[in-house]
GROMACS .gro file of C-alpha atoms in nm:
model
  490
    1UNK     CA    1   0.000   0.000   0.000
    2UNK     CA    2   0.118   0.346  -0.049
    3UNK     CA    3   0.311   0.520   0.223
    4UNK     CA    4   0.152   0.842   0.254
    5UNK     CA    5  -0.152   0.646   0.212
    6UNK     CA    6  -0.052   0.323   0.367
    7UNK     CA    7   0.133   0.433   0.615
    8UNK     CA    8   0.123   0.376   0.667
    9UNK     CA    9   0.499   0.172   0.767
   10UNK     CA   10   0.805   0.151   0.919
   11UNK     CA   11   0.983   0.032   1.138
   12UNK     CA   12   1.277   0.157   1.109
   13UNK     CA   13   1.210   0.006   0.848
   14UNK     CA   14   1.519   0.239   0.764
   15UNK     CA   15   1.527   0.315   0.418
   16UNK     CA   16   1.757   0.604  -0.099
   17UNK     CA   17   2.250   1.238  -0.615
   18UNK     CA   18   2.368   1.237  -0.924
   19UNK     CA   19   2.510   0.983  -1.166
   20UNK     CA   20   2.885   0.965  -1.185
   21UNK     CA   21   2.973   1.193  -1.466
   22UNK     CA   22   2.601   1.246  -1.532
   23UNK     CA   23   2.646   1.110  -1.881
   24UNK     CA   24   2.641   0.802  -2.093
   25UNK     CA   25   2.896   0.701  -2.352
   26UNK     CA   26   2.816   0.578  -2.701
   27UNK     CA   27   3.138   0.511  -2.893
   28UNK     CA   28   3.101   0.574  -3.265
   29UNK     CA   29   3.378   0.460  -3.504
   30UNK     CA   30   3.423   0.710  -3.787
   31UNK     CA   31   3.682   0.800  -4.045
   32UNK     CA   32   3.886   1.096  -3.928
   33UNK     CA   33   3.839   1.397  -4.153
   34UNK     CA   34   4.141   1.479  -4.366
   35UNK     CA   35   4.191   1.813  -4.202
   36UNK     CA   36   4.218   1.650  -3.864
   37UNK     CA   37   4.487   1.399  -3.968
   38UNK     CA   38   4.823   1.487  -3.814
   39UNK     CA   39   5.137   1.486  -4.027
   40UNK     CA   40   5.307   1.148  -4.013
   41UNK     CA   41   5.614   1.104  -3.799
   42UNK     CA   42   5.919   0.985  -3.992
   43UNK     CA   43   5.963   0.611  -3.939
   44UNK     CA   44   6.132   0.319  -4.107
   45UNK     CA   45   5.950   0.198  -4.414
   46UNK     CA   46   5.687  -0.059  -4.326
   47UNK     CA   47   5.727  -0.421  -4.412
   48UNK     CA   48   5.576  -0.475  -4.754
   49UNK     CA   49   5.375  -0.766  -4.610
   50UNK     CA   50   5.208  -0.543  -4.359
   51UNK     CA   51   4.937  -0.332  -4.520
   52UNK     CA   52   4.915   0.019  -4.386
   53UNK     CA   53   4.576   0.125  -4.253
   54UNK     CA   54   4.393   0.352  -4.492
   55UNK     CA   55   4.179   0.528  -4.234
   56UNK     CA   56   4.221   0.681  -3.893
   57UNK     CA   57   3.968   0.615  -3.617
   58UNK     CA   58   3.827   0.917  -3.435
   59UNK     CA   59   3.806   0.929  -3.056
   60UNK     CA   60   3.479   0.797  -2.914
   61UNK     CA   61   3.195   1.046  -2.913
   62UNK     CA   62   3.066   1.099  -2.558
   63UNK     CA   63   2.705   1.205  -2.526
   64UNK     CA   64   2.645   1.454  -2.246
   65UNK     CA   65   2.296   1.464  -2.098
   66UNK     CA   66   2.349   1.829  -2.006
   67UNK     CA   67   2.369   1.933  -2.371
   68UNK     CA   68   2.028   1.794  -2.466
   69UNK     CA   69   1.687   1.953  -2.440
   70UNK     CA   70   1.476   1.701  -2.250
   71UNK     CA   71   1.130   1.725  -2.098
   72UNK     CA   72   1.015   1.491  -1.821
   73UNK     CA   73   0.714   1.467  -1.593
   74UNK     CA   74   0.760   1.347  -1.236
   75UNK     CA   75   0.548   1.244  -0.942
   76UNK     CA   76   0.404   1.526  -0.734
   77UNK     CA   77   0.256   1.501  -0.383
   78UNK     CA   78  -0.122   1.556  -0.369
   79UNK     CA   79  -0.225   1.916  -0.425
   80UNK     CA   80  -0.367   1.936  -0.071
   81UNK     CA   81  -0.032   1.832   0.077
   82UNK     CA   82   0.101   2.185   0.094
   83UNK     CA   83   0.424   2.105   0.279
   84UNK     CA   84   0.514   1.817   0.048
   85UNK     CA   85   0.422   2.011  -0.264
   86UNK     CA   86   0.632   2.308  -0.157
   87UNK     CA   87   0.930   2.081  -0.093
   88UNK     CA   88   0.893   1.921  -0.438
   89UNK     CA   89   0.875   2.259  -0.611
   90UNK     CA   90   1.187   2.369  -0.428
   91UNK     CA   91   1.361   2.053  -0.551
   92UNK     CA   92   1.272   2.138  -0.910
   93UNK     CA   93   1.432   2.481  -0.870
   94UNK     CA   94   1.750   2.331  -0.726
   95UNK     CA   95   1.761   2.064  -0.995
   96UNK     CA   96   1.726   2.319  -1.275
   97UNK     CA   97   2.012   2.523  -1.135
   98UNK     CA   98   2.236   2.229  -1.226
   99UNK     CA   99   2.039   2.095  -1.523
  100UNK     CA  100   1.872   2.394  -1.691
  101UNK     CA  101   1.833   2.188  -2.009
  102UNK     CA  102   1.584   1.947  -1.847
  103UNK     CA  103   1.227   2.073  -1.821
  104UNK     CA  104   1.049   1.920  -1.522
  105UNK     CA  105   0.669   1.912  -1.495
  106UNK     CA  106   0.500   1.792  -1.175
  107UNK     CA  107   0.230   1.531  -1.230
  108UNK     CA  108  -0.027   1.509  -0.945
  109UNK     CA  109  -0.158   1.162  -1.043
  110UNK     CA  110  -0.192   0.941  -0.735
  111UNK     CA  111  -0.158   0.573  -0.812
  112UNK     CA  112  -0.467   0.358  -0.779
  113UNK     CA  113  -0.540  -0.004  -0.880
  114UNK     CA  114  -0.857   0.108  -1.058
  115UNK     CA  115  -0.699   0.395  -1.251
  116UNK     CA  116  -0.357   0.266  -1.350
  117UNK     CA  117  -0.487   0.048  -1.635
  118UNK     CA  118  -0.632   0.343  -1.825
  119UNK     CA  119  -0.317   0.550  -1.766
  120UNK     CA  120  -0.087   0.271  -1.873
  121UNK     CA  121  -0.284   0.162  -2.176
  122UNK     CA  122  -0.343   0.521  -2.282
  123UNK     CA  123   0.023   0.614  -2.260
  124UNK     CA  124  -0.042   0.900  -2.017
  125UNK     CA  125   0.179   0.788  -1.731
  126UNK     CA  126   0.441   1.036  -1.614
  127UNK     CA  127   0.807   0.967  -1.681
  128UNK     CA  128   0.822   0.883  -1.312
  129UNK     CA  129   0.521   0.786  -1.104
  130UNK     CA  130   0.485   0.663  -0.749
  131UNK     CA  131   0.333   0.333  -0.646
  132UNK     CA  132   0.342   0.088  -0.357
  133UNK     CA  133   0.522  -0.235  -0.290
  134UNK     CA  134   0.255  -0.479  -0.400
  135UNK     CA  135   0.257  -0.349  -0.759
  136UNK     CA  136   0.604  -0.444  -0.880
  137UNK     CA  137   0.521  -0.769  -1.056
  138UNK     CA  138   0.202  -0.628  -1.202
  139UNK     CA  139   0.368  -0.317  -1.348
  140UNK     CA  140   0.668  -0.505  -1.486
  141UNK     CA  141   0.452  -0.776  -1.643
  142UNK     CA  142   0.230  -0.513  -1.806
  143UNK     CA  143   0.533  -0.344  -1.958
  144UNK     CA  144   0.464  -0.015  -1.785
  145UNK     CA  145   0.772  -0.016  -1.559
  146UNK     CA  146   1.117   0.031  -1.711
  147UNK     CA  147   1.411  -0.187  -1.615
  148UNK     CA  148   1.653   0.054  -1.448
  149UNK     CA  149   1.925  -0.199  -1.366
  150UNK     CA  150   2.168  -0.028  -1.603
  151UNK     CA  151   2.111   0.313  -1.447
  152UNK     CA  152   2.156   0.170  -1.098
  153UNK     CA  153   2.477  -0.003  -1.203
  154UNK     CA  154   2.625   0.334  -1.307
  155UNK     CA  155   2.496   0.515  -0.999
  156UNK     CA  156   2.773   0.567  -0.740
  157UNK     CA  157   2.544   0.486  -0.448
  158UNK     CA  158   2.347   0.208  -0.613
  159UNK     CA  159   2.469  -0.054  -0.366
  160UNK     CA  160   2.374   0.159  -0.065
  161UNK     CA  161   1.997   0.153  -0.112
  162UNK     CA  162   1.803  -0.032   0.156
  163UNK     CA  163   1.818  -0.385   0.015
  164UNK     CA  164   1.494  -0.493   0.185
  165UNK     CA  165   1.318  -0.219  -0.003
  166UNK     CA  166   1.495  -0.248  -0.337
  167UNK     CA  167   1.437  -0.624  -0.356
  168UNK     CA  168   1.061  -0.575  -0.359
  169UNK     CA  169   1.095  -0.449  -0.717
  170UNK     CA  170   1.363  -0.695  -0.825
  171UNK     CA  171   1.255  -0.981  -1.050
  172UNK     CA  172   1.529  -1.203  -1.180
  173UNK     CA  173   1.825  -0.978  -1.247
  174UNK     CA  174   1.615  -0.673  -1.329
  175UNK     CA  175   1.514  -0.388  -1.100
  176UNK     CA  176   1.208  -0.177  -1.178
  177UNK     CA  177   1.201   0.099  -0.916
  178UNK     CA  178   1.391   0.284  -0.648
  179UNK     CA  179   1.245   0.316  -0.298
  180UNK     CA  180   1.116   0.641  -0.159
  181UNK     CA  181   1.044   0.506   0.187
  182UNK     CA  182   0.896   0.201   0.349
  183UNK     CA  183   0.691   0.085   0.638
  184UNK     CA  184   0.593  -0.205   0.852
  185UNK     CA  185   0.233  -0.206   0.961
  186UNK     CA  186   0.176  -0.154   1.331
  187UNK     CA  187  -0.084  -0.009   1.565
  188UNK     CA  188  -0.127   0.344   1.696
  189UNK     CA  189  -0.255   0.380   2.055
  190UNK     CA  190  -0.393   0.699   2.205
  191UNK     CA  191  -0.243   0.696   2.554
  192UNK     CA  192  -0.444   1.003   2.650
  193UNK     CA  193  -0.768   0.812   2.593
  194UNK     CA  194  -0.639   0.514   2.790
  195UNK     CA  195  -0.535   0.737   3.080
  196UNK     CA  196  -0.875   0.908   3.086
  197UNK     CA  197  -1.040   0.568   3.133
  198UNK     CA  198  -0.781   0.446   3.382
  199UNK     CA  199  -0.676   0.172   3.141
  200UNK     CA  200  -0.325   0.036   3.180
  201UNK     CA  201  -0.101   0.061   2.878
  202UNK     CA  202  -0.051  -0.292   2.739
  203UNK     CA  203   0.300  -0.433   2.703
  204UNK     CA  204   0.455  -0.357   2.368
  205UNK     CA  205   0.528  -0.728   2.325
  206UNK     CA  206   0.154  -0.781   2.322
  207UNK     CA  207  -0.097  -1.040   2.203
  208UNK     CA  208  -0.436  -1.043   2.033
  209UNK     CA  209  -0.590  -1.094   2.378
  210UNK     CA  210  -0.417  -0.778   2.504
  211UNK     CA  211  -0.550  -0.580   2.208
  212UNK     CA  212  -0.907  -0.700   2.260
  213UNK     CA  213  -0.895  -0.635   2.634
  214UNK     CA  214  -0.764  -0.281   2.579
  215UNK     CA  215  -1.027  -0.210   2.315
  216UNK     CA  216  -1.307  -0.332   2.541
  217UNK     CA  217  -1.183  -0.120   2.833
  218UNK     CA  218  -1.176   0.204   2.631
  219UNK     CA  219  -1.474   0.164   2.399
  220UNK     CA  220  -1.787   0.363   2.480
  221UNK     CA  221  -2.039   0.282   2.203
  222UNK     CA  222  -2.308   0.509   2.350
  223UNK     CA  223  -2.075   0.806   2.300
  224UNK     CA  224  -1.947   0.690   1.962
  225UNK     CA  225  -1.603   0.603   2.100
  226UNK     CA  226  -1.441   0.293   1.950
  227UNK     CA  227  -1.174   0.079   2.107
  228UNK     CA  228  -1.021   0.020   1.766
  229UNK     CA  229  -1.109   0.135   1.413
  230UNK     CA  230  -1.016  -0.137   1.163
  231UNK     CA  231  -1.057  -0.031   0.803
  232UNK     CA  232  -1.372  -0.182   0.654
  233UNK     CA  233  -1.385  -0.028   0.306
  234UNK     CA  234  -1.193  -0.116  -0.007
  235UNK     CA  235  -0.856  -0.283  -0.034
  236UNK     CA  236  -0.750  -0.112   0.288
  237UNK     CA  237  -0.973  -0.354   0.477
  238UNK     CA  238  -0.793  -0.659   0.340
  239UNK     CA  239  -0.458  -0.488   0.395
  240UNK     CA  240  -0.534  -0.434   0.764
  241UNK     CA  241  -0.647  -0.794   0.814
  242UNK     CA  242  -0.341  -0.943   0.641
  243UNK     CA  243  -0.129  -0.852   0.942
  244UNK     CA  244  -0.332  -1.088   1.158
  245UNK     CA  245  -0.307  -1.358   0.892
  246UNK     CA  246   0.071  -1.318   0.912
  247UNK     CA  247   0.089  -1.324   1.293
  248UNK     CA  248  -0.132  -1.634   1.297
  249UNK     CA  249   0.132  -1.804   1.083
  250UNK     CA  250  -0.054  -1.790   0.752
  251UNK     CA  251   0.045  -1.686   0.402
  252UNK     CA  252  -0.136  -1.526   0.110
  253UNK     CA  253  -0.019  -1.753  -0.170
  254UNK     CA  254   0.239  -2.011  -0.263
  255UNK     CA  255   0.438  -2.078  -0.580
  256UNK     CA  256   0.486  -2.439  -0.685
  257UNK     CA  257   0.785  -2.592  -0.857
  258UNK     CA  258   0.596  -2.562  -1.184
  259UNK     CA  259   0.547  -2.189  -1.129
  260UNK     CA  260   0.176  -2.221  -1.051
  261UNK     CA  261   0.058  -1.962  -0.796
  262UNK     CA  262  -0.202  -2.083  -0.547
  263UNK     CA  263  -0.408  -1.883  -0.299
  264UNK     CA  264  -0.346  -2.019   0.052
  265UNK     CA  265  -0.502  -1.764   0.286
  266UNK     CA  266  -0.813  -1.979   0.342
  267UNK     CA  267  -0.599  -2.192   0.573
  268UNK     CA  268  -0.661  -2.277   0.943
  269UNK     CA  269  -0.439  -1.979   1.024
  270UNK     CA  270  -0.652  -1.756   0.805
  271UNK     CA  271  -0.966  -1.877   0.983
  272UNK     CA  272  -0.812  -1.792   1.322
  273UNK     CA  273  -0.726  -1.443   1.200
  274UNK     CA  274  -1.078  -1.385   1.066
  275UNK     CA  275  -1.231  -1.525   1.385
  276UNK     CA  276  -1.034  -1.263   1.578
  277UNK     CA  277  -1.189  -0.994   1.362
  278UNK     CA  278  -1.525  -1.152   1.432
  279UNK     CA  279  -1.457  -1.109   1.806
  280UNK     CA  280  -1.400  -0.736   1.755
  281UNK     CA  281  -1.753  -0.716   1.617
  282UNK     CA  282  -1.899  -0.941   1.887
  283UNK     CA  283  -1.745  -0.728   2.164
  284UNK     CA  284  -1.877  -0.406   2.007
  285UNK     CA  285  -1.541  -0.231   2.003
  286UNK     CA  286  -1.542  -0.118   1.637
  287UNK     CA  287  -1.717   0.195   1.501
  288UNK     CA  288  -2.075   0.150   1.391
  289UNK     CA  289  -1.980   0.304   1.055
  290UNK     CA  290  -1.700   0.053   0.997
  291UNK     CA  291  -1.822  -0.004   0.639
  292UNK     CA  292  -1.732   0.354   0.542
  293UNK     CA  293  -1.381   0.349   0.685
  294UNK     CA  294  -1.103   0.367   0.431
  295UNK     CA  295  -0.747   0.455   0.524
  296UNK     CA  296  -0.801   0.827   0.574
  297UNK     CA  297  -1.133   0.773   0.754
  298UNK     CA  298  -0.989   0.535   1.012
  299UNK     CA  299  -0.682   0.753   1.064
  300UNK     CA  300  -0.913   1.052   1.101
  301UNK     CA  301  -1.109   0.885   1.381
  302UNK     CA  302  -0.781   0.815   1.560
  303UNK     CA  303  -0.662   1.172   1.513
  304UNK     CA  304  -0.997   1.304   1.638
  305UNK     CA  305  -0.973   1.082   1.947
  306UNK     CA  306  -1.283   0.886   1.851
  307UNK     CA  307  -1.092   0.561   1.843
  308UNK     CA  308  -0.824   0.451   2.087
  309UNK     CA  309  -0.642   0.239   1.830
  310UNK     CA  310  -0.588   0.221   1.455
  311UNK     CA  311  -0.392  -0.016   1.230
  312UNK     CA  312  -0.154   0.132   0.975
  313UNK     CA  313   0.202   0.203   0.875
  314UNK     CA  314   0.398   0.317   1.177
  315UNK     CA  315   0.412   0.677   1.058
  316UNK     CA  316   0.042   0.718   0.973
  317UNK     CA  317  -0.111   0.712   1.322
  318UNK     CA  318   0.159   0.944   1.454
  319UNK     CA  319   0.101   1.192   1.171
  320UNK     CA  320  -0.276   1.206   1.219
  321UNK     CA  321  -0.260   1.224   1.599
  322UNK     CA  322   0.011   1.491   1.617
  323UNK     CA  323  -0.058   1.702   1.309
  324UNK     CA  324  -0.436   1.677   1.292
  325UNK     CA  325  -0.540   1.574   1.641
  326UNK     CA  326  -0.316   1.820   1.823
  327UNK     CA  327  -0.177   1.553   2.055
  328UNK     CA  328   0.171   1.560   2.201
  329UNK     CA  329   0.430   1.288   2.135
  330UNK     CA  330   0.388   1.150   2.486
  331UNK     CA  331   0.018   1.089   2.410
  332UNK     CA  332   0.087   0.876   2.101
  333UNK     CA  333   0.221   0.522   2.129
  334UNK     CA  334   0.321   0.321   1.823
  335UNK     CA  335   0.315  -0.056   1.870
  336UNK     CA  336   0.395  -0.355   1.650
  337UNK     CA  337   0.111  -0.580   1.536
  338UNK     CA  338   0.010  -0.802   1.831
  339UNK     CA  339   0.083  -1.176   1.807
  340UNK     CA  340  -0.165  -1.457   1.839
  341UNK     CA  341   0.059  -1.647   2.081
  342UNK     CA  342   0.312  -1.495   2.321
  343UNK     CA  343   0.664  -1.539   2.195
  344UNK     CA  344   0.575  -1.530   1.825
  345UNK     CA  345   0.716  -1.269   1.588
  346UNK     CA  346   0.529  -0.942   1.545
  347UNK     CA  347   0.490  -0.972   1.168
  348UNK     CA  348   0.353  -0.663   0.997
  349UNK     CA  349   0.303  -0.609   0.627
  350UNK     CA  350   0.622  -0.474   0.474
  351UNK     CA  351   0.544  -0.216   0.212
  352UNK     CA  352   0.636   0.128   0.099
  353UNK     CA  353   0.637   0.386  -0.175
  354UNK     CA  354   0.850   0.346  -0.484
  355UNK     CA  355   0.942   0.559  -0.784
  356UNK     CA  356   0.869   0.371  -1.106
  357UNK     CA  357   1.007   0.483  -1.442
  358UNK     CA  358   0.784   0.471  -1.746
  359UNK     CA  359   0.887   0.195  -1.986
  360UNK     CA  360   0.760   0.406  -2.278
  361UNK     CA  361   1.009   0.686  -2.206
  362UNK     CA  362   1.315   0.734  -2.428
  363UNK     CA  363   1.661   0.645  -2.292
  364UNK     CA  364   1.739   1.017  -2.254
  365UNK     CA  365   1.414   1.076  -2.065
  366UNK     CA  366   1.484   0.781  -1.836
  367UNK     CA  367   1.833   0.905  -1.762
  368UNK     CA  368   1.705   1.257  -1.693
  369UNK     CA  369   1.427   1.124  -1.470
  370UNK     CA  370   1.675   0.906  -1.281
  371UNK     CA  371   1.895   1.211  -1.231
  372UNK     CA  372   1.595   1.396  -1.089
  373UNK     CA  373   1.474   1.129  -0.850
  374UNK     CA  374   1.823   1.063  -0.715
  375UNK     CA  375   1.920   1.431  -0.708
  376UNK     CA  376   1.902   1.469  -0.328
  377UNK     CA  377   1.984   1.111  -0.235
  378UNK     CA  378   2.299   1.035  -0.035
  379UNK     CA  379   2.399   1.402  -0.051
  380UNK     CA  380   2.440   1.668   0.217
  381UNK     CA  381   2.181   1.866   0.021
  382UNK     CA  382   1.933   1.586   0.089
  383UNK     CA  383   1.982   1.628   0.461
  384UNK     CA  384   1.966   2.007   0.444
  385UNK     CA  385   1.653   1.993   0.227
  386UNK     CA  386   1.482   1.767   0.478
  387UNK     CA  387   1.594   1.990   0.762
  388UNK     CA  388   1.433   2.290   0.591
  389UNK     CA  389   1.110   2.091   0.569
  390UNK     CA  390   1.134   2.014   0.940
  391UNK     CA  391   1.194   2.381   1.022
  392UNK     CA  392   0.902   2.489   0.805
  393UNK     CA  393   0.676   2.247   0.992
  394UNK     CA  394   0.805   2.382   1.323
  395UNK     CA  395   0.694   2.730   1.220
  396UNK     CA  396   0.337   2.601   1.183
  397UNK     CA  397   0.348   2.380   1.495
  398UNK     CA  398   0.362   2.062   1.289
  399UNK     CA  399   0.569   1.750   1.343
  400UNK     CA  400   0.790   1.571   1.093
  401UNK     CA  401   0.726   1.196   1.099
  402UNK     CA  402   1.020   1.006   0.948
  403UNK     CA  403   0.962   0.701   0.737
  404UNK     CA  404   1.034   0.398   0.954
  405UNK     CA  405   1.221   0.249   0.660
  406UNK     CA  406   1.436   0.497   0.475
  407UNK     CA  407   1.567   0.446   0.124
  408UNK     CA  408   1.917   0.412   0.265
  409UNK     CA  409   2.078   0.172   0.511
  410UNK     CA  410   2.035   0.331   0.858
  411UNK     CA  411   2.376   0.202   0.967
  412UNK     CA  412   2.555   0.379   0.684
  413UNK     CA  413   2.743   0.702   0.738
  414UNK     CA  414   2.464   0.886   0.560
  415UNK     CA  415   2.205   0.722   0.783
  416UNK     CA  416   2.393   0.827   1.094
  417UNK     CA  417   2.421   1.185   0.969
  418UNK     CA  418   2.046   1.196   0.902
  419UNK     CA  419   1.975   1.060   1.251
  420UNK     CA  420   2.203   1.325   1.405
  421UNK     CA  421   2.009   1.595   1.221
  422UNK     CA  422   1.677   1.452   1.342
  423UNK     CA  423   1.803   1.458   1.700
  424UNK     CA  424   1.854   1.835   1.680
  425UNK     CA  425   1.482   1.904   1.635
  426UNK     CA  426   1.210   1.854   1.894
  427UNK     CA  427   0.938   1.833   1.629
  428UNK     CA  428   1.075   1.512   1.475
  429UNK     CA  429   0.883   1.209   1.599
  430UNK     CA  430   1.108   0.937   1.738
  431UNK     CA  431   1.011   0.570   1.723
  432UNK     CA  432   1.097   0.376   2.036
  433UNK     CA  433   1.390   0.136   2.035
  434UNK     CA  434   1.163  -0.139   2.171
  435UNK     CA  435   0.924  -0.097   1.879
  436UNK     CA  436   1.202  -0.121   1.628
  437UNK     CA  437   1.340  -0.434   1.793
  438UNK     CA  438   1.001  -0.609   1.788
  439UNK     CA  439   0.847  -0.508   1.454
  440UNK     CA  440   0.930  -0.751   1.175
  441UNK     CA  441   0.830  -0.683   0.817
  442UNK     CA  442   0.684  -0.949   0.589
  443UNK     CA  443   0.648  -0.854   0.220
  444UNK     CA  444   0.317  -0.810   0.047
  445UNK     CA  445   0.190  -1.061  -0.207
  446UNK     CA  446   0.413  -1.072  -0.515
  447UNK     CA  447   0.128  -1.169  -0.745
  448UNK     CA  448  -0.205  -0.982  -0.769
  449UNK     CA  449  -0.154  -0.812  -0.435
  450UNK     CA  450  -0.433  -0.559  -0.476
  451UNK     CA  451  -0.670  -0.829  -0.601
  452UNK     CA  452  -0.596  -1.027  -0.287
  453UNK     CA  453  -0.669  -0.729  -0.063
  454UNK     CA  454  -0.998  -0.672  -0.243
  455UNK     CA  455  -1.110  -1.033  -0.198
  456UNK     CA  456  -0.992  -1.048   0.164
  457UNK     CA  457  -1.191  -0.731   0.229
  458UNK     CA  458  -1.510  -0.916   0.138
  459UNK     CA  459  -1.438  -1.174   0.407
  460UNK     CA  460  -1.370  -0.902   0.662
  461UNK     CA  461  -1.693  -0.727   0.574
  462UNK     CA  462  -1.874  -1.059   0.613
  463UNK     CA  463  -1.774  -1.103   0.979
  464UNK     CA  464  -1.834  -0.734   1.055
  465UNK     CA  465  -2.188  -0.764   0.920
  466UNK     CA  466  -2.260  -1.090   1.099
  467UNK     CA  467  -2.083  -1.198   1.417
  468UNK     CA  468  -2.205  -1.553   1.348
  469UNK     CA  469  -2.067  -1.567   0.993
  470UNK     CA  470  -1.873  -1.876   0.882
  471UNK     CA  471  -1.512  -1.758   0.856
  472UNK     CA  472  -1.396  -2.061   0.662
  473UNK     CA  473  -1.673  -2.028   0.403
  474UNK     CA  474  -1.598  -1.658   0.355
  475UNK     CA  475  -1.227  -1.724   0.305
  476UNK     CA  476  -1.292  -2.014   0.068
  477UNK     CA  477  -1.507  -1.787  -0.145
  478UNK     CA  478  -1.240  -1.514  -0.146
  479UNK     CA  479  -0.963  -1.761  -0.231
  480UNK     CA  480  -1.166  -1.909  -0.516
  481UNK     CA  481  -1.221  -1.565  -0.666
  482UNK     CA  482  -0.852  -1.477  -0.639
  483UNK     CA  483  -0.747  -1.810  -0.786
  484UNK     CA  484  -0.921  -1.726  -1.111
  485UNK     CA  485  -0.683  -1.433  -1.152
  486UNK     CA  486  -0.379  -1.626  -1.034
  487UNK     CA  487  -0.453  -1.897  -1.291
  488UNK     CA  488  -0.423  -1.633  -1.562
  489UNK     CA  489  -0.059  -1.569  -1.475
  490UNK     CA  490   0.168  -1.677  -1.759
   0.00000   0.00000   0.00000
């Protein structure tokens, strides 16, 4: 799922300047013009058996990207994201100071499973567009994502990207995107609401039982206060539930030796995860309008203090609570996904936002777009640019919420420098060390990820509508529907 949207994660999940030389070389053998041929140096007469060359070869012609007029369109934050949009516009100005020959147009298209087909088939995708982790196989198979392996190979910092992120768009020996930032799904808790009810804060190494008990203790249905607001609408609903499938020990799909992909989420583990969701309904701890809750709706309830908990990428709950709900950092707790059994791993969906390059773009456009998207990466300017964003937020009493998974390795020198900059500002949200030690990311489905979420959502909606619904039957129906699409994979 998308970050801004699917924040959703990270952990820390700690996540990526310019190409060396900023050029590509295309040697061209040509005959040297007569005027350019130097006078011969006096030498001994050549052996008659050795024919003298009749042409001279010119030096290789080196193409310089800075000498070409190129126009590209790049991903833009949503128009209502004023801080993000301002930062992107400032980047364009800085980029054009170095590359005045490259015209950059911001494209506000926000990726969606229901809109991408028309954009891709119609040839209206930007040179660079943003998507989320589940879409790599789909976009590469459709021929809409360009293989950027060659560009990465020439990039000086290509080996320093966060490998966990980069590998989500690697198929075979080809790479189809660079990461913007990633996440691991977790849970936001409103400590202020818990304190007001005299409810003890659960241990961070918590279980499903702890989550249900906390939700029951805080919920006040008569006042419209929910203990937890799981997303009930659209693919977001299935995305939320997948975390419980993972912590129950289940998987979405499997790939056989023959390459056949099979839906497996209608397993005993899947039934246990859906039965837990059924208990949330039975205990009356979810909002009455659960069916209308997409990502922004559920996060909004959390930010408005109408729900004590919400499921999402680690950064999402913090952003809504601090920047929209007016809470203070001490009032917002970010937890990993609870486990079914104590001692199990806190597996949360591993996702993120990625920059994908349009396969229909020309080589020059791809190179220019790669230059743009990596312009601030691994550079001091990238840190200073982010610091300016943080300072701008401070001026409006807003917090900066770092991506739990950055594009770079957090243990690198660059990662340490970024962390040192964060530590200078009191409006940068800090994830707890315990959270980062417990949260474990598990990748999204490689095949038909969004289709899976949509089908899983129907099962979730089934148990939210009827607390006596047959979880196994609902999952069997969802798996059967998904299998039709998996069987179409070539």
